[in-house]
Coordinates of C-alpha atoms in Angstrom, one line a residue:
Chain A
A423 CA 3.1 -74.7 -77.5
A424 CA 6.4 -75.1 -79.0
G425 CA 6.8 -74.2 -82.6
V426 CA 9.3 -74.6 -85.2
I427 CA 12.5 -72.6 -84.2
Q428 CA 14.8 -71.3 -87.0
S429 CA 18.3 -69.8 -86.6
P430 CA 19.4 -67.3 -87.3
R431 CA 16.5 -65.1 -88.1
H432 CA 18.5 -62.8 -90.1
L433 CA 21.9 -63.4 -91.8
I434 CA 24.1 -61.1 -94.1
K435 CA 26.8 -62.7 -96.3
E436 CA 28.7 -61.7 -99.2
K437 CA 28.9 -63.2 -102.8
R438 CA 30.8 -66.6 -102.8
E439 CA 30.5 -67.0 -99.0
T440 CA 28.8 -70.0 -97.4
A441 CA 25.8 -70.2 -95.0
T442 CA 24.2 -72.7 -92.7
L443 CA 20.8 -72.3 -91.7
K444 CA 19.2 -74.3 -88.8
C445 CA 15.7 -75.5 -88.1
Y446 CA 14.5 -77.1 -85.1
P447 CA 11.2 -79.0 -85.6
I448 CA 8.3 -79.2 -83.1
P449 CA 9.1 -81.8 -80.6
R450 CA 8.2 -85.4 -81.8
H451 CA 7.9 -84.2 -85.4
D452 CA 9.9 -86.5 -87.7
T453 CA 9.7 -84.7 -91.0
V454 CA 11.2 -81.4 -92.1
Y455 CA 10.7 -79.3 -95.2
W456 CA 12.7 -76.4 -96.5
Y457 CA 11.4 -73.6 -98.7
Q458 CA 12.8 -70.5 -100.3
Q459 CA 10.7 -67.3 -100.7
G460 CA 12.2 -64.6 -102.9
P461 CA 11.2 -61.0 -102.5
G462 CA 7.6 -60.8 -103.5
Q463 CA 7.6 -64.2 -104.5
D464 CA 5.5 -67.3 -103.4
P465 CA 7.4 -70.0 -101.4
Q466 CA 9.3 -72.6 -103.4
F467 CA 9.9 -76.1 -102.1
L468 CA 13.6 -77.0 -101.8
I469 CA 13.9 -80.4 -100.1
S470 CA 12.4 -82.5 -97.3
F471 CA 13.7 -85.2 -94.8
Y472 CA 12.0 -87.9 -93.0
E473 CA 13.5 -89.8 -90.3
K474 CA 16.9 -88.5 -91.3
M475 CA 16.6 -89.6 -95.0
Q476 CA 15.8 -87.4 -97.8
S477 CA 12.3 -87.9 -98.9
D478 CA 11.5 -85.5 -101.6
K479 CA 13.7 -82.9 -103.6
G480 CA 12.3 -79.8 -105.3
S481 CA 14.2 -76.7 -106.9
I482 CA 17.2 -77.0 -104.7
P483 CA 20.4 -75.7 -106.3
D484 CA 23.3 -78.1 -106.6
R485 CA 25.2 -75.4 -104.4
F486 CA 23.0 -76.1 -101.5
S487 CA 22.8 -79.4 -99.4
A488 CA 20.9 -80.3 -96.4
Q489 CA 20.6 -82.9 -93.9
Q490 CA 18.5 -84.1 -90.8
F491 CA 20.2 -85.1 -87.7
S492 CA 19.4 -87.8 -85.1
D493 CA 17.5 -85.2 -82.9
Y494 CA 15.4 -84.4 -86.0
H495 CA 16.8 -80.9 -86.4
S496 CA 17.9 -79.9 -89.9
E497 CA 20.6 -77.7 -91.5
L498 CA 20.6 -76.2 -95.0
N499 CA 24.2 -75.5 -96.0
M500 CA 24.6 -73.0 -98.9
S501 CA 27.9 -72.5 -100.6
S502 CA 29.2 -70.0 -103.3
L503 CA 26.3 -67.7 -102.4
E504 CA 24.9 -65.6 -105.2
L505 CA 22.8 -62.2 -105.0
G506 CA 19.9 -64.2 -106.1
D507 CA 20.0 -66.5 -103.1
S508 CA 18.8 -63.5 -101.0
A509 CA 15.4 -64.7 -99.9
L510 CA 13.4 -65.8 -96.9
Y511 CA 14.2 -69.5 -96.0
F512 CA 11.3 -71.3 -94.3
C513 CA 11.4 -74.5 -92.4
A514 CA 8.3 -76.6 -91.8
S515 CA 7.9 -79.8 -89.7
S516 CA 5.2 -82.3 -89.5
L517 CA 4.7 -85.8 -87.9
A518 CA 4.2 -88.7 -90.2
L519 CA 1.1 -90.6 -89.3
A520 CA 1.4 -94.3 -88.8
G521 CA 0.0 -96.2 -91.9
G522 CA 0.5 -93.1 -94.1
G523 CA -1.8 -90.0 -94.7
Y524 CA -1.3 -86.4 -94.4
N525 CA -0.3 -84.3 -91.4
E526 CA -0.3 -80.5 -91.3
Q527 CA 3.0 -78.8 -91.8
F528 CA 4.1 -76.2 -89.3
F529 CA 6.1 -73.4 -90.5
G530 CA 8.8 -71.6 -88.8
P531 CA 9.3 -67.7 -88.8
G532 CA 12.0 -67.9 -91.4
T533 CA 15.5 -66.9 -91.9
R534 CA 16.0 -63.8 -93.9
L535 CA 19.3 -64.2 -96.0
T536 CA 20.9 -61.2 -97.5
V537 CA 23.7 -61.6 -100.0
L538 CA 25.6 -58.5 -100.7
Chain B
G1206 CA 3.1 -80.2 -113.6
N1207 CA 0.9 -79.1 -110.8
S1208 CA 0.2 -75.4 -110.5
V1209 CA -1.8 -72.9 -108.6
T1210 CA -3.4 -69.5 -110.0
Q1211 CA -4.5 -66.7 -107.6
M1212 CA -6.1 -63.4 -108.4
E1213 CA -3.5 -60.7 -108.6
G1214 CA -3.3 -58.4 -105.7
P1215 CA -3.1 -56.0 -104.0
V1216 CA -6.6 -56.1 -102.8
T1217 CA -7.7 -53.2 -100.8
L1218 CA -11.1 -53.3 -98.8
S1219 CA -12.9 -51.4 -96.2
E1220 CA -13.6 -52.8 -92.8
E1221 CA -16.7 -55.1 -92.9
A1222 CA -16.5 -55.5 -96.7
F1223 CA -16.9 -59.0 -98.3
L1224 CA -13.7 -60.6 -99.3
T1225 CA -13.2 -63.2 -102.2
I1226 CA -9.7 -64.2 -103.2
N1227 CA -10.0 -66.6 -106.3
C1228 CA -7.8 -69.7 -106.7
T1229 CA -7.6 -72.3 -109.2
Y1230 CA -5.4 -75.2 -109.6
T1231 CA -4.0 -77.8 -112.2
A1232 CA -3.1 -81.1 -110.8
T1233 CA -2.6 -84.8 -112.2
G1234 CA -4.2 -86.5 -109.2
Y1235 CA -6.5 -85.5 -106.4
P1236 CA -4.7 -82.9 -104.3
S1237 CA -5.3 -81.4 -101.0
L1238 CA -5.9 -77.8 -101.0
F1239 CA -5.0 -75.1 -98.6
W1240 CA -5.0 -71.5 -97.6
Y1241 CA -2.2 -70.1 -95.9
V1242 CA -1.7 -66.6 -94.4
Q1243 CA 1.5 -64.7 -94.0
Y1244 CA 1.4 -61.6 -91.6
P1245 CA 4.2 -59.0 -91.9
G1246 CA 7.4 -60.4 -90.8
E1247 CA 6.1 -63.7 -89.8
G1248 CA 6.1 -67.2 -91.1
L1249 CA 3.4 -69.0 -93.1
Q1250 CA 0.3 -70.1 -91.1
L1251 CA -2.3 -72.6 -92.2
L1252 CA -5.7 -70.7 -92.4
L1253 CA -7.8 -73.7 -93.6
K1254 CA -7.6 -76.8 -95.8
A1255 CA -9.8 -79.4 -97.7
T1256 CA -8.8 -82.7 -98.6
K1257 CA -11.5 -84.0 -101.1
A1258 CA -14.1 -82.6 -103.4
D1259 CA -16.8 -80.8 -101.9
D1260 CA -15.1 -80.3 -98.5
K1261 CA -15.4 -76.9 -97.1
G1262 CA -12.7 -75.7 -95.0
S1263 CA -13.4 -72.7 -92.5
N1264 CA -11.4 -70.8 -89.8
K1265 CA -11.7 -67.4 -88.2
G1266 CA -14.6 -66.6 -90.3
F1267 CA -12.8 -67.5 -93.5
E1268 CA -14.2 -70.2 -95.8
A1269 CA -13.4 -72.0 -99.1
T1270 CA -14.9 -74.9 -100.8
Y1271 CA -13.2 -77.6 -102.8
R1272 CA -14.8 -77.5 -106.3
K1273 CA -13.3 -80.4 -108.4
E1274 CA -15.6 -79.5 -111.3
T1275 CA -14.2 -76.1 -111.7
T1276 CA -10.6 -76.9 -110.1
S1277 CA -11.2 -73.9 -107.7
F1278 CA -10.7 -73.3 -103.9
H1279 CA -11.8 -69.6 -103.6
L1280 CA -11.4 -68.0 -100.2
E1281 CA -14.2 -65.9 -98.8
K1282 CA -14.9 -63.9 -95.7
G1283 CA -18.1 -62.1 -95.1
S1284 CA -16.8 -59.2 -93.0
V1285 CA -13.0 -58.4 -93.0
Q1286 CA -11.3 -56.7 -90.3
V1287 CA -8.2 -54.5 -90.4
S1288 CA -6.1 -57.4 -88.6
D1289 CA -7.0 -59.6 -91.7
S1290 CA -4.4 -57.5 -93.6
A1291 CA -1.7 -60.0 -94.9
V1292 CA -0.7 -62.1 -97.8
Y1293 CA -2.7 -65.1 -98.5
F1294 CA -1.4 -68.1 -100.4
C1295 CA -3.4 -70.8 -102.0
A1296 CA -1.4 -74.1 -102.1
L1297 CA -1.9 -77.6 -103.1
S1298 CA -0.5 -81.0 -102.2
D1299 CA -0.8 -83.9 -104.5
D1300 CA 0.6 -86.4 -102.1
N1301 CA -1.5 -88.0 -99.3
Y1302 CA 1.7 -87.8 -97.2
G1303 CA 1.7 -84.0 -97.2
Q1304 CA 4.8 -83.7 -99.2
N1305 CA 6.0 -80.8 -101.0
F1306 CA 3.5 -77.9 -101.5
V1307 CA 3.1 -75.9 -104.6
F1308 CA 2.0 -72.4 -103.7
G1309 CA 0.2 -69.8 -105.8
P1310 CA 1.9 -66.3 -106.0
G1311 CA 0.1 -64.8 -103.1
T1312 CA -2.6 -62.0 -102.9
R1313 CA -1.8 -59.0 -100.7
L1314 CA -4.9 -57.9 -98.7
S1315 CA -5.2 -54.5 -97.2
V1316 CA -8.0 -53.6 -95.0
L1317 CA -8.7 -50.1 -94.3
P1318 CA -10.4 -48.8 -91.1

């Protein structure tokens, strides 16, 4: 079965550069979530989108922005990179149930960002 | 705010030993509770979940029961295998729509042959 695809899998940038991470959800999934996992840390929720609209916001820095496109893929844009941004960035997708209710989030393999 | 606390790792066990990883939570409402597993170099995989009090989630020999009275969701397995070596995250979602998770710090499990 198709899973969540993230690209690139690895990215090396220097301080003050910009980076764009991409997430392709499971086909038919309409909701995308972004998480940041620092070295040895638990994943922290950044932001989520449902039907191309931001649905929830967590601890996302102002230097970061994200959007979901008409094909439901999402991009996380990171500017003025700092050393502390080095982390594993996970994307997850889910399908919103008609009438509300929980549906499982499926996680991608992550993009490892290293800021030098 | 909501939070999840897990027992500190690393936990090192011999194959076929009994496993318990403690997890307790703080939440304002009635959250759903989850255990995720992260194998080396891989993404998070849902291991099991429970959506209401007294529910028991189970998968691959792992079990956890949602205990509202003790705000706990301890993970157990009767006989661990080397292939169970991974990091285990307890998590909660306080929104019926499966919105943002709050994860615990993770517990690294190493199973020795």
